[in-house]
């Protein structure tokens, strides 16, 4: 069937066959089908959707487009964690050493910042010399030595996702449930893990803005994981407000280091220990979730997780001095202050994320370079009391459109006389 016939078929809401999907994906990766036809195909999926079977077929076609990792030389379960993307989300930096300190094996494949959301690879690369693109033998040796390895997606690893993701980013087709499910799951299955904990973010700063969509995405992801024989737990967590005390890259690494030494923001700690608990349980290193969470807390309290964090930084090429003796690598600071007194009832994390992009923490186009040392400190968050003129955010920057960033931050905040009810960080577990 010609590419255009497959596009028309999906546009008209008909079900695609495995052959249709394979031909389109293979044709695109080999350069036989142009960007404009795949863009139209993605848009047809965006509006018409894919059922579970089609989503699995697309996932499989994407896996087959490149190489797969195999960690069979390391016995036991290989577990990974993935986040659908958020603002101030540094949880992966904490989870990998914590779970490794509890005996888990974690080949962690992470991404770069996307739109207003941050990316683990960008954060790690704020440590000069840290290498996320490793030779295959290095991946294996670091995983064996540290219990975890932090990797980026190389050209030959699920290339169909790499190409389609870049197209989706510029064609308004990111927020499609079957496309997100197949994008995430193709990478997770190909990286050689047997178990996955997915932190599915929900709220203004996430791709899933409401619980209904978040649950639907969870259903697709769980369905795909089960078909692939992957053990999975999905945790739907709050991304209505930013997570933790910093947004940026180097500043988030420093916040993670502090958290691994026991000084963590309360909500960040709660989410981290819960996700770590599920990783430990799926890896069969504990008999219950409670025991697993206790092990994770102990890994921080004993210093074991922080030790592994530093060890991995050295193994992946960076200098731990950037952690042990934090540097100030920005020139200017500017506070954004409360315009009235009261309680912060809302902090729109989408606006905060976009503000961080304006001072260089993220990319506005795919080709942009980022400023790893710019960032936002979140001094007050939802539920905190402020008096007029009190700083809520501090921008730390070298250049960028600071005026727009300040306006966005100001517009992100709502202040009221009444203290808001405490909201849970975890909405649901599936
Ligand atoms: N993360 C991914 O890897 N893919 C998506 O489509 C969205 C978030």
CSV table of C-alpha atoms and ligand atoms in Angstrom, one decimal, residues 82-85 111 114 153 161 165 168 173-177 179-185 187-188 207 217, ligand 1:
chain,number,residue,atom,x,y,z
A,82,UNK,CA,10.9,7.0,33.4
A,83,UNK,CA,9.2,10.3,33.8
A,84,UNK,CA,6.8,11.7,31.2
A,85,UNK,CA,8.4,15.1,31.9
A,111,UNK,CA,16.2,12.3,27.5
A,114,UNK,CA,11.7,19.2,25.8
A,153,UNK,CA,19.7,7.7,23.1
A,161,UNK,CA,11.4,7.4,17.8
A,165,UNK,CA,9.8,12.7,18.2
A,168,UNK,CA,6.1,15.7,16.7
A,173,UNK,CA,1.6,16.1,17.8
A,174,UNK,CA,3.4,15.5,21.1
A,175,UNK,CA,0.3,15.2,23.3
A,176,UNK,CA,-1.2,12.1,21.7
A,177,UNK,CA,-1.7,9.2,24.1
A,179,UNK,CA,2.2,8.2,20.4
A,180,UNK,CA,3.5,9.0,23.8
A,181,UNK,CA,2.9,5.4,24.9
A,182,UNK,CA,4.8,3.9,21.9
A,183,UNK,CA,7.6,6.5,22.1
A,184,UNK,CA,8.3,5.7,25.8
A,185,UNK,CA,7.8,2.0,25.6
A,187,UNK,CA,12.9,2.8,24.2
A,188,UNK,CA,12.2,1.1,27.5
A,207,UNK,CA,1.9,16.8,28.9
A,217,UNK,CA,-2.1,7.1,29.0
B,1,LIG,N1,8.7,11.2,26.6
B,1,LIG,C1,9.0,10.4,25.6
B,1,LIG,O1,10.0,9.7,25.6
B,1,LIG,N2,8.2,10.4,24.5
B,1,LIG,C2,7.0,11.1,24.5
B,1,LIG,O2,6.3,11.1,23.5
B,1,LIG,C3,6.7,12.0,25.6
B,1,LIG,C4,7.6,12.0,26.7
